[in-house]
């Protein structure tokens, strides 16, 4: 689950599932073009263990917010 806060983590108004089922640790990074990357451990073929495979998800703010938010171009 990816969550987004607009108030310094007091509330989490946006959330979206990246990978159904169990998962383990994750790490986030943002590319120069605003692409968001999430590296996570996701369930394997058995669907039970969160350590089955390593997954790299790639998305942007528009996808996360269903088009309600976007990055402003840098001047």
Short mmCIF file of C-alpha atoms in Angstrom, two decimals:
data_model
loop_
_atom_site.label_atom_id
_atom_site.label_comp_id
_atom_site.label_asym_id
_atom_site.label_seq_id
_atom_site.Cartn_x
_atom_site.Cartn_y
_atom_site.Cartn_z
CA UNK A 1 0.00 0.00 0.00
CA UNK A 2 1.35 3.40 -0.99
CA UNK A 3 0.07 6.28 1.10
CA UNK A 4 0.35 10.03 0.58
CA UNK A 5 0.19 12.80 3.17
CA UNK A 6 -0.26 16.49 2.45
CA UNK A 7 0.21 17.59 6.08
CA UNK A 8 3.62 16.27 7.16
CA UNK A 9 2.28 12.78 8.01
CA UNK A 10 -0.48 13.86 10.39
CA UNK A 11 -3.07 12.26 8.09
CA UNK A 12 -2.84 9.98 5.07
CA UNK A 13 -5.53 11.12 2.64
CA UNK A 14 -4.43 9.04 -0.36
CA UNK A 15 -3.69 5.33 -0.51
CA UNK A 16 -3.40 2.82 -3.30
CA UNK A 17 -2.46 -0.86 -3.43
CA UNK A 18 0.70 -1.64 -5.35
CA UNK A 19 0.81 -5.37 -4.78
CA UNK A 20 -2.02 -7.47 -3.31
CA UNK A 21 -1.20 -9.97 -0.60
CA UNK A 22 1.62 -10.00 1.93
CA UNK A 23 4.76 -7.96 1.42
CA UNK A 24 7.87 -7.12 3.38
CA UNK A 25 10.24 -4.16 3.47
CA UNK A 26 10.13 -1.43 0.85
CA UNK A 27 12.16 1.55 -0.24
CA UNK A 28 11.03 4.65 -2.15
CA UNK A 29 12.92 6.90 -4.56
CA UNK A 30 11.89 9.71 -6.92
CA UNK A 31 13.49 10.23 -10.31
CA UNK A 32 14.36 13.61 -11.81
CA UNK A 33 11.23 13.51 -13.96
CA UNK A 34 8.97 12.87 -10.94
CA UNK A 35 8.63 9.12 -11.50
CA UNK A 36 8.24 7.35 -8.14
CA UNK A 37 9.94 4.00 -7.64
CA UNK A 38 9.07 1.51 -4.90
CA UNK A 39 11.29 -1.52 -4.37
CA UNK A 40 9.53 -4.14 -2.27
CA UNK A 41 9.45 -7.79 -1.35
CA UNK A 42 6.17 -9.31 -2.51
CA UNK A 43 4.44 -12.66 -2.10
CA UNK A 44 5.80 -15.55 -4.09
CA UNK A 45 3.96 -18.24 -6.01
CA UNK A 46 2.44 -19.66 -2.81
CA UNK A 47 0.81 -16.28 -2.07
CA UNK A 48 1.65 -16.61 1.62
CA UNK A 49 5.27 -15.69 2.27
CA UNK A 50 6.10 -11.98 1.80
CA UNK A 51 9.63 -12.94 0.76
CA UNK A 52 8.85 -14.62 -2.55
CA UNK A 53 10.10 -12.07 -5.04
CA UNK A 54 11.67 -8.66 -5.32
CA UNK A 55 9.50 -6.17 -7.22
CA UNK A 56 10.19 -2.68 -8.56
CA UNK A 57 7.03 -0.65 -9.05
CA UNK A 58 7.12 2.54 -11.09
CA UNK A 59 4.34 5.15 -11.00
CA UNK A 60 3.72 8.89 -10.80
CA UNK A 61 1.73 11.29 -8.65
CA UNK A 62 -1.09 11.43 -11.19
CA UNK A 63 -1.57 7.65 -10.96
CA UNK A 64 -1.41 7.68 -7.18
CA UNK A 65 -4.06 10.42 -6.89
CA UNK A 66 -6.23 9.25 -9.81
CA UNK A 67 -5.42 12.49 -11.64
CA UNK A 68 -6.36 14.82 -8.79
CA UNK A 69 -2.77 16.01 -8.27
CA UNK A 70 0.28 16.50 -10.48
CA UNK A 71 3.77 17.90 -10.25
CA UNK A 72 4.23 21.52 -11.20
CA UNK A 73 6.98 22.16 -13.77
CA UNK A 74 10.20 23.56 -12.34
CA UNK A 75 11.11 27.09 -13.45
#
